[in-house]
């Protein structure tokens, strides 16, 4: 006769399967069901469903984005971030337009067809300067996507950058819970303005990325639930999710890092909520665990963003302690990254990797 323990496990397994199937089918769950998924003793069924959902749209193709961290000056003072303005110990740098173009050229030769220009909110990079840089990249690399990640700006500024040739914009919302937002940011930065930015970006026509850290101080599962609800509403084309990692020169220096397992669950849930979403296995995940990116792929990710910044500045863009920017996190380590991805059953492709249009029913791929 079957023992009691086995029967309980089987019933639990059936319950999880039903939940995951419902999420895949309806792209929605009740609040209690979302919370149950975050708290599952074993999330393998969730990860398997996320992989299947990703495979249906993208197959096993992994898109790469060349990340150019072009300035670490920042006028903001986010409590979690190593390049916050009150960190006197950060060694500040800015790349010139020529240096940025050089990074793009190097990246293009390596097979990158998307360049991500990310930086602190550096007032030096006015609309005139940014538009000039974007236009130069657009002229030199007409077949590439240009992604910006330079924080909160006015609608007019976003419009100019779009007109200059930028296609995509990454601006994590960080948390959709106003009280939690206030715990992570100084009072002059508001969730309201961040959401205004995200809506403007989408409205202007940018492929837009939102996202959040997992395990940031004060975050509860209920905060994550609000993040899922917010993403359902905004329907961004990209979502960046990585663990919070402390930085020694910030007020959060003694806080615990975010959990890898919970990060993977959030990634898998978001893949099922928004099946066509472009979902990176982030550097923070790769920093927390040497196999973090493979685990991200196994939870439904389909994007990796190796570092294309000049080697001389990589160590200075330190958002959190021990941030990885070497080995196969680096653009020049692409051969090693390819090999690792192949070994895990994925294929890195030379492709802009745009968000697939609805009517196309996804990007065609080999079965
Ligand atoms: N300034 C732009 C912005 O705010 O969107 C782009 C740069 S900002 C440093 C990029 C992202 O880094 C943030 O959205 C945040 O989620 C992440 N980040 C900052 N500090 C972090 C930390 N301590 N741990 C994990 N991620 C962090």
GROMACS .gro file of C-alpha atoms and ligand atoms in nm:
model
  394
    1UNK     CA    1   0.000   0.000   0.000
    2UNK     CA    2   0.123   0.350  -0.086
    3UNK     CA    3   0.256   0.527   0.217
    4UNK     CA    4   0.110   0.851   0.342
    5UNK     CA    5   0.419   1.062   0.259
    6UNK     CA    6   0.418   0.961  -0.108
    7UNK     CA    7   0.049   1.034  -0.145
    8UNK     CA    8   0.097   1.379   0.008
    9UNK     CA    9   0.385   1.454  -0.228
   10UNK     CA   10   0.179   1.339  -0.526
   11UNK     CA   11  -0.115   1.558  -0.427
   12UNK     CA   12   0.120   1.851  -0.379
   13UNK     CA   13   0.279   1.786  -0.720
   14UNK     CA   14  -0.063   1.776  -0.886
   15UNK     CA   15  -0.155   2.105  -0.715
   16UNK     CA   16   0.162   2.276  -0.837
   17UNK     CA   17   0.110   2.144  -1.190
   18UNK     CA   18  -0.245   2.277  -1.197
   19UNK     CA   19  -0.128   2.621  -1.077
   20UNK     CA   20   0.150   2.640  -1.331
   21UNK     CA   21  -0.083   2.527  -1.612
   22UNK     CA   22  -0.336   2.791  -1.512
   23UNK     CA   23  -0.068   3.062  -1.519
   24UNK     CA   24   0.049   2.945  -1.863
   25UNK     CA   25  -0.306   2.929  -1.998
   26UNK     CA   26  -0.457   3.243  -1.849
   27UNK     CA   27  -0.141   3.448  -1.788
   28UNK     CA   28  -0.300   3.530  -1.457
   29UNK     CA   29  -0.346   3.391  -1.107
   30UNK     CA   30  -0.518   3.503  -0.789
   31UNK     CA   31  -0.303   3.683  -0.532
   32UNK     CA   32  -0.295   3.372  -0.315
   33UNK     CA   33  -0.186   3.156  -0.607
   34UNK     CA   34   0.102   3.389  -0.698
   35UNK     CA   35   0.218   3.384  -0.336
   36UNK     CA   36   0.193   3.004  -0.331
   37UNK     CA   37   0.424   2.984  -0.637
   38UNK     CA   38   0.682   3.203  -0.464
   39UNK     CA   39   0.673   2.975  -0.160
   40UNK     CA   40   0.671   2.631  -0.326
   41UNK     CA   41   0.902   2.376  -0.164
   42UNK     CA   42   1.006   2.261  -0.511
   43UNK     CA   43   0.973   2.483  -0.819
   44UNK     CA   44   1.088   2.239  -1.091
   45UNK     CA   45   0.741   2.223  -1.250
   46UNK     CA   46   0.736   2.604  -1.265
   47UNK     CA   47   1.079   2.614  -1.432
   48UNK     CA   48   0.980   2.343  -1.682
   49UNK     CA   49   0.666   2.534  -1.782
   50UNK     CA   50   0.867   2.857  -1.820
   51UNK     CA   51   1.117   2.678  -2.046
   52UNK     CA   52   0.836   2.541  -2.260
   53UNK     CA   53   0.671   2.883  -2.289
   54UNK     CA   54   1.006   3.038  -2.391
   55UNK     CA   55   1.079   2.758  -2.638
   56UNK     CA   56   0.739   2.804  -2.807
   57UNK     CA   57   0.828   3.166  -2.892
   58UNK     CA   58   1.208   3.169  -2.924
   59UNK     CA   59   1.326   2.809  -2.928
   60UNK     CA   60   1.666   2.763  -2.768
   61UNK     CA   61   1.810   3.078  -2.926
   62UNK     CA   62   1.981   3.318  -2.690
   63UNK     CA   63   2.020   3.684  -2.783
   64UNK     CA   64   2.327   3.875  -2.673
   65UNK     CA   65   2.344   4.248  -2.599
   66UNK     CA   66   2.674   4.433  -2.571
   67UNK     CA   67   2.664   4.638  -2.252
   68UNK     CA   68   2.859   4.965  -2.264
   69UNK     CA   69   2.873   5.128  -1.921
   70UNK     CA   70   2.966   5.473  -2.045
   71UNK     CA   71   2.948   5.684  -1.727
   72UNK     CA   72   2.936   5.616  -1.357
   73UNK     CA   73   2.861   5.974  -1.258
   74UNK     CA   74   2.516   5.986  -1.106
   75UNK     CA   75   2.307   6.265  -0.959
   76UNK     CA   76   2.084   6.018  -0.778
   77UNK     CA   77   2.137   5.868  -0.437
   78UNK     CA   78   1.956   5.532  -0.452
   79UNK     CA   79   2.037   5.359  -0.125
   80UNK     CA   80   2.131   5.025  -0.283
   81UNK     CA   81   2.360   5.146  -0.559
   82UNK     CA   82   2.740   5.161  -0.553
   83UNK     CA   83   2.755   5.455  -0.794
   84UNK     CA   84   2.515   5.673  -0.587
   85UNK     CA   85   2.628   6.033  -0.567
   86UNK     CA   86   2.724   6.020  -0.200
   87UNK     CA   87   2.970   5.737  -0.250
   88UNK     CA   88   3.290   5.940  -0.229
   89UNK     CA   89   3.498   5.630  -0.286
   90UNK     CA   90   3.368   5.556  -0.634
   91UNK     CA   91   3.626   5.640  -0.900
   92UNK     CA   92   3.422   5.833  -1.150
   93UNK     CA   93   3.471   5.809  -1.527
   94UNK     CA   94   3.298   5.901  -1.850
   95UNK     CA   95   3.366   5.758  -2.196
   96UNK     CA   96   3.401   5.992  -2.492
   97UNK     CA   97   3.185   5.954  -2.801
   98UNK     CA   98   3.487   5.808  -2.983
   99UNK     CA   99   3.543   5.552  -2.708
  100UNK     CA  100   3.176   5.451  -2.719
  101UNK     CA  101   3.193   5.408  -3.097
  102UNK     CA  102   3.509   5.203  -3.056
  103UNK     CA  103   3.324   4.970  -2.816
  104UNK     CA  104   3.045   4.932  -3.072
  105UNK     CA  105   3.293   4.849  -3.346
  106UNK     CA  106   3.461   4.588  -3.131
  107UNK     CA  107   3.119   4.448  -3.040
  108UNK     CA  108   3.000   4.440  -3.399
  109UNK     CA  109   3.305   4.238  -3.503
  110UNK     CA  110   3.233   3.993  -3.222
  111UNK     CA  111   2.875   3.943  -3.347
  112UNK     CA  112   2.674   4.185  -3.133
  113UNK     CA  113   2.376   4.345  -3.306
  114UNK     CA  114   2.242   4.531  -3.003
  115UNK     CA  115   2.434   4.790  -2.806
  116UNK     CA  116   2.312   4.889  -2.462
  117UNK     CA  117   2.437   5.226  -2.343
  118UNK     CA  118   2.396   5.227  -1.968
  119UNK     CA  119   2.503   5.486  -1.717
  120UNK     CA  120   2.429   5.677  -1.404
  121UNK     CA  121   2.210   5.985  -1.441
  122UNK     CA  122   2.495   6.205  -1.552
  123UNK     CA  123   2.394   6.566  -1.630
  124UNK     CA  124   2.696   6.597  -1.861
  125UNK     CA  125   2.506   6.380  -2.111
  126UNK     CA  126   2.252   6.642  -2.216
  127UNK     CA  127   1.996   6.570  -2.484
  128UNK     CA  128   2.227   6.728  -2.743
  129UNK     CA  129   2.521   6.507  -2.646
  130UNK     CA  130   2.313   6.188  -2.618
  131UNK     CA  131   2.129   6.249  -2.945
  132UNK     CA  132   2.464   6.309  -3.117
  133UNK     CA  133   2.605   5.979  -2.984
  134UNK     CA  134   2.292   5.783  -3.075
  135UNK     CA  135   2.285   5.933  -3.426
  136UNK     CA  136   2.652   5.842  -3.478
  137UNK     CA  137   2.591   5.478  -3.375
  138UNK     CA  138   2.279   5.465  -3.592
  139UNK     CA  139   2.476   5.593  -3.896
  140UNK     CA  140   2.768   5.354  -3.847
  141UNK     CA  141   2.567   5.045  -3.752
  142UNK     CA  142   2.234   5.070  -3.936
  143UNK     CA  143   2.153   4.702  -3.880
  144UNK     CA  144   2.189   4.721  -3.502
  145UNK     CA  145   1.946   4.798  -3.223
  146UNK     CA  146   2.040   5.077  -2.985
  147UNK     CA  147   1.920   5.040  -2.627
  148UNK     CA  148   1.951   5.319  -2.372
  149UNK     CA  149   1.949   5.281  -1.996
  150UNK     CA  150   2.015   5.628  -1.860
  151UNK     CA  151   1.736   5.678  -1.611
  152UNK     CA  152   1.455   5.926  -1.572
  153UNK     CA  153   1.426   6.206  -1.828
  154UNK     CA  154   1.151   6.425  -1.966
  155UNK     CA  155   0.916   6.303  -2.236
  156UNK     CA  156   1.072   6.554  -2.478
  157UNK     CA  157   1.415   6.409  -2.406
  158UNK     CA  158   1.294   6.053  -2.473
  159UNK     CA  159   1.131   6.175  -2.797
  160UNK     CA  160   1.458   6.330  -2.915
  161UNK     CA  161   1.656   6.016  -2.839
  162UNK     CA  162   1.400   5.803  -3.021
  163UNK     CA  163   1.412   6.037  -3.321
  164UNK     CA  164   1.794   6.015  -3.317
  165UNK     CA  165   1.769   5.639  -3.368
  166UNK     CA  166   1.741   5.468  -3.028
  167UNK     CA  167   1.502   5.170  -3.033
  168UNK     CA  168   1.485   5.038  -2.681
  169UNK     CA  169   1.501   5.168  -2.325
  170UNK     CA  170   1.565   4.986  -1.997
  171UNK     CA  171   1.433   5.150  -1.682
  172UNK     CA  172   1.361   4.911  -1.398
  173UNK     CA  173   1.068   5.022  -1.188
  174UNK     CA  174   1.263   4.867  -0.891
  175UNK     CA  175   0.946   4.799  -0.690
  176UNK     CA  176   0.579   4.873  -0.755
  177UNK     CA  177   0.509   4.912  -0.383
  178UNK     CA  178   0.520   5.284  -0.289
  179UNK     CA  179   0.631   5.226   0.074
  180UNK     CA  180   0.905   4.990  -0.040
  181UNK     CA  181   1.007   5.237  -0.311
  182UNK     CA  182   1.048   5.504  -0.042
  183UNK     CA  183   1.271   5.270   0.160
  184UNK     CA  184   1.507   5.220  -0.136
  185UNK     CA  185   1.525   5.578  -0.264
  186UNK     CA  186   1.574   5.930  -0.132
  187UNK     CA  187   1.256   6.139  -0.113
  188UNK     CA  188   1.332   6.339  -0.428
  189UNK     CA  189   1.290   6.026  -0.644
  190UNK     CA  190   0.931   5.909  -0.676
  191UNK     CA  191   0.766   5.593  -0.800
  192UNK     CA  192   0.513   5.819  -0.967
  193UNK     CA  193   0.773   5.983  -1.191
  194UNK     CA  194   0.937   5.649  -1.269
  195UNK     CA  195   0.603   5.509  -1.386
  196UNK     CA  196   0.542   5.825  -1.588
  197UNK     CA  197   0.876   5.764  -1.761
  198UNK     CA  198   0.789   5.401  -1.838
  199UNK     CA  199   0.451   5.494  -1.983
  200UNK     CA  200   0.605   5.775  -2.194
  201UNK     CA  201   0.875   5.542  -2.325
  202UNK     CA  202   0.621   5.281  -2.432
  203UNK     CA  203   0.393   5.539  -2.579
  204UNK     CA  204   0.675   5.696  -2.785
  205UNK     CA  205   0.748   5.355  -2.937
  206UNK     CA  206   1.054   5.232  -2.750
  207UNK     CA  207   1.069   4.860  -2.680
  208UNK     CA  208   1.062   4.917  -2.309
  209UNK     CA  209   1.213   4.725  -2.020
  210UNK     CA  210   1.094   4.743  -1.660
  211UNK     CA  211   1.215   4.521  -1.377
  212UNK     CA  212   1.324   4.487  -1.018
  213UNK     CA  213   1.580   4.346  -0.779
  214UNK     CA  214   1.487   4.039  -0.576
  215UNK     CA  215   1.562   4.054  -0.204
  216UNK     CA  216   1.618   4.428  -0.176
  217UNK     CA  217   1.587   4.543   0.187
  218UNK     CA  218   1.226   4.552   0.304
  219UNK     CA  219   1.092   4.351   0.008
  220UNK     CA  220   0.817   4.104   0.097
  221UNK     CA  221   0.639   3.849  -0.120
  222UNK     CA  222   0.348   4.094  -0.126
  223UNK     CA  223   0.582   4.351  -0.287
  224UNK     CA  224   0.669   4.095  -0.554
  225UNK     CA  225   0.299   4.032  -0.607
  226UNK     CA  226   0.257   4.405  -0.677
  227UNK     CA  227   0.547   4.381  -0.924
  228UNK     CA  228   0.369   4.101  -1.111
  229UNK     CA  229   0.044   4.299  -1.118
  230UNK     CA  230   0.230   4.605  -1.243
  231UNK     CA  231   0.399   4.406  -1.520
  232UNK     CA  232   0.063   4.260  -1.627
  233UNK     CA  233  -0.064   4.613  -1.664
  234UNK     CA  234   0.239   4.776  -1.833
  235UNK     CA  235   0.316   4.478  -2.058
  236UNK     CA  236   0.681   4.577  -2.119
  237UNK     CA  237   0.876   4.409  -2.397
  238UNK     CA  238   1.170   4.340  -2.163
  239UNK     CA  239   1.198   4.269  -1.793
  240UNK     CA  240   1.525   4.287  -1.599
  241UNK     CA  241   1.527   4.083  -1.278
  242UNK     CA  242   1.833   4.014  -1.066
  243UNK     CA  243   1.917   3.957  -0.702
  244UNK     CA  244   1.997   4.255  -0.482
  245UNK     CA  245   2.365   4.240  -0.385
  246UNK     CA  246   2.508   4.470  -0.118
  247UNK     CA  247   2.782   4.725  -0.184
  248UNK     CA  248   3.022   4.808   0.097
  249UNK     CA  249   3.000   5.186   0.051
  250UNK     CA  250   2.620   5.214   0.064
  251UNK     CA  251   2.375   5.229   0.356
  252UNK     CA  252   2.275   4.871   0.269
  253UNK     CA  253   2.628   4.734   0.320
  254UNK     CA  254   2.519   4.490   0.592
  255UNK     CA  255   2.203   4.366   0.424
  256UNK     CA  256   2.179   4.007   0.304
  257UNK     CA  257   2.195   3.937  -0.071
  258UNK     CA  258   1.878   3.835  -0.253
  259UNK     CA  259   1.803   3.466  -0.292
  260UNK     CA  260   1.898   3.294  -0.615
  261UNK     CA  261   1.606   3.053  -0.589
  262UNK     CA  262   1.353   3.333  -0.549
  263UNK     CA  263   1.510   3.526  -0.837
  264UNK     CA  264   1.470   3.218  -1.059
  265UNK     CA  265   1.107   3.179  -0.953
  266UNK     CA  266   1.036   3.543  -1.037
  267UNK     CA  267   1.198   3.498  -1.378
  268UNK     CA  268   0.988   3.187  -1.447
  269UNK     CA  269   0.665   3.355  -1.333
  270UNK     CA  270   0.734   3.656  -1.555
  271UNK     CA  271   0.805   3.430  -1.853
  272UNK     CA  272   0.463   3.269  -1.804
  273UNK     CA  273   0.290   3.604  -1.747
  274UNK     CA  274   0.440   3.761  -2.060
  275UNK     CA  275   0.541   3.470  -2.287
  276UNK     CA  276   0.708   3.683  -2.555
  277UNK     CA  277   0.907   3.896  -2.311
  278UNK     CA  278   1.282   3.941  -2.362
  279UNK     CA  279   1.423   3.820  -2.033
  280UNK     CA  280   1.793   3.850  -1.948
  281UNK     CA  281   1.985   3.622  -1.717
  282UNK     CA  282   2.149   3.919  -1.547
  283UNK     CA  283   2.508   3.989  -1.443
  284UNK     CA  284   2.390   4.001  -1.080
  285UNK     CA  285   2.261   3.644  -1.115
  286UNK     CA  286   2.595   3.543  -1.271
  287UNK     CA  287   2.778   3.717  -0.985
  288UNK     CA  288   2.581   3.538  -0.716
  289UNK     CA  289   2.645   3.198  -0.875
  290UNK     CA  290   2.898   3.099  -1.140
  291UNK     CA  291   2.623   2.891  -1.305
  292UNK     CA  292   2.360   3.161  -1.254
  293UNK     CA  293   2.313   3.231  -1.623
  294UNK     CA  294   2.253   2.866  -1.712
  295UNK     CA  295   2.005   2.846  -1.426
  296UNK     CA  296   1.842   3.162  -1.561
  297UNK     CA  297   1.804   2.993  -1.902
  298UNK     CA  298   1.650   2.693  -1.730
  299UNK     CA  299   1.397   2.928  -1.569
  300UNK     CA  300   1.289   3.080  -1.905
  301UNK     CA  301   1.546   3.350  -1.984
  302UNK     CA  302   1.655   3.416  -2.342
  303UNK     CA  303   1.898   3.709  -2.326
  304UNK     CA  304   2.253   3.763  -2.196
  305UNK     CA  305   2.427   4.100  -2.175
  306UNK     CA  306   2.807   4.059  -2.179
  307UNK     CA  307   3.021   4.356  -2.088
  308UNK     CA  308   3.158   4.556  -2.381
  309UNK     CA  309   3.297   4.847  -2.179
  310UNK     CA  310   3.671   4.917  -2.213
  311UNK     CA  311   3.866   4.698  -1.970
  312UNK     CA  312   4.016   5.005  -1.801
  313UNK     CA  313   3.678   5.116  -1.660
  314UNK     CA  314   3.502   4.786  -1.590
  315UNK     CA  315   3.599   4.766  -1.227
  316UNK     CA  316   3.474   5.120  -1.171
  317UNK     CA  317   3.113   5.053  -1.266
  318UNK     CA  318   3.066   4.877  -0.938
  319UNK     CA  319   2.695   4.867  -0.856
  320UNK     CA  320   2.752   4.597  -0.590
  321UNK     CA  321   3.050   4.415  -0.442
  322UNK     CA  322   3.239   4.165  -0.661
  323UNK     CA  323   3.038   4.251  -0.974
  324UNK     CA  324   3.157   4.022  -1.252
  325UNK     CA  325   3.284   4.176  -1.573
  326UNK     CA  326   3.553   3.926  -1.670
  327UNK     CA  327   3.576   3.579  -1.820
  328UNK     CA  328   3.258   3.487  -2.002
  329UNK     CA  329   3.077   3.792  -1.856
  330UNK     CA  330   3.300   3.994  -2.089
  331UNK     CA  331   3.232   4.042  -2.458
  332UNK     CA  332   3.577   3.907  -2.549
  333UNK     CA  333   3.490   3.590  -2.358
  334UNK     CA  334   3.209   3.521  -2.604
  335UNK     CA  335   3.364   3.199  -2.733
  336UNK     CA  336   3.364   3.059  -2.379
  337UNK     CA  337   3.008   3.180  -2.323
  338UNK     CA  338   2.895   3.017  -2.650
  339UNK     CA  339   3.054   2.689  -2.543
  340UNK     CA  340   2.887   2.703  -2.202
  341UNK     CA  341   2.550   2.781  -2.354
  342UNK     CA  342   2.588   2.501  -2.610
  343UNK     CA  343   2.670   2.260  -2.330
  344UNK     CA  344   2.349   2.367  -2.156
  345UNK     CA  345   2.146   2.314  -2.477
  346UNK     CA  346   2.126   2.675  -2.600
  347UNK     CA  347   2.258   2.860  -2.903
  348UNK     CA  348   2.387   3.217  -2.901
  349UNK     CA  349   2.280   3.387  -3.223
  350UNK     CA  350   2.396   3.692  -3.419
  351UNK     CA  351   2.065   3.877  -3.431
  352UNK     CA  352   1.912   4.205  -3.313
  353UNK     CA  353   1.667   3.993  -3.117
  354UNK     CA  354   1.368   4.225  -3.139
  355UNK     CA  355   1.045   4.170  -2.953
  356UNK     CA  356   0.832   3.954  -3.187
  357UNK     CA  357   0.520   4.116  -3.329
  358UNK     CA  358   0.193   3.960  -3.212
  359UNK     CA  359   0.064   3.867  -3.555
  360UNK     CA  360   0.387   3.685  -3.643
  361UNK     CA  361   0.317   3.443  -3.361
  362UNK     CA  362   0.677   3.451  -3.251
  363UNK     CA  363   1.016   3.433  -3.414
  364UNK     CA  364   1.053   3.142  -3.655
  365UNK     CA  365   1.316   2.893  -3.549
  366UNK     CA  366   1.440   2.546  -3.618
  367UNK     CA  367   1.244   2.286  -3.422
  368LIG     N1  368   2.078   5.497  -1.405
  368LIG     C1  369   2.003   5.404  -1.481
  368LIG     C2  370   1.879   5.362  -1.407
  368LIG     O1  371   1.862   5.400  -1.293
  368LIG     O2  372   1.797   5.296  -1.468
  368LIG     C3  373   2.083   5.281  -1.522
  368LIG     C4  374   2.190   5.235  -1.428
  368LIG     S1  375   2.132   5.158  -1.279
  368LIG     C5  376   2.284   5.141  -1.192
  368LIG     C6  377   2.093   4.992  -1.338
  368LIG     C7  378   2.030   4.897  -1.242
  368LIG     O3  379   2.126   4.844  -1.154
  368LIG     C8  380   1.923   4.951  -1.151
  368LIG     O4  381   1.801   4.956  -1.216
  368LIG     C9  382   1.925   4.853  -1.033
  368LIG     O5  383   1.814   4.764  -1.033
  368LIG    C10  384   2.057   4.777  -1.052
  368LIG     N2  385   2.135   4.784  -0.927
  368LIG    C11  386   2.185   4.892  -0.867
  368LIG     N3  387   2.242   4.859  -0.748
  368LIG    C12  388   2.227   4.726  -0.734
  368LIG    C13  389   2.261   4.633  -0.631
  368LIG     N4  390   2.320   4.674  -0.519
  368LIG     N5  391   2.229   4.504  -0.649
  368LIG    C14  392   2.168   4.463  -0.761
  368LIG     N6  393   2.131   4.545  -0.862
  368LIG    C15  394   2.160   4.676  -0.848
   0.00000   0.00000   0.00000
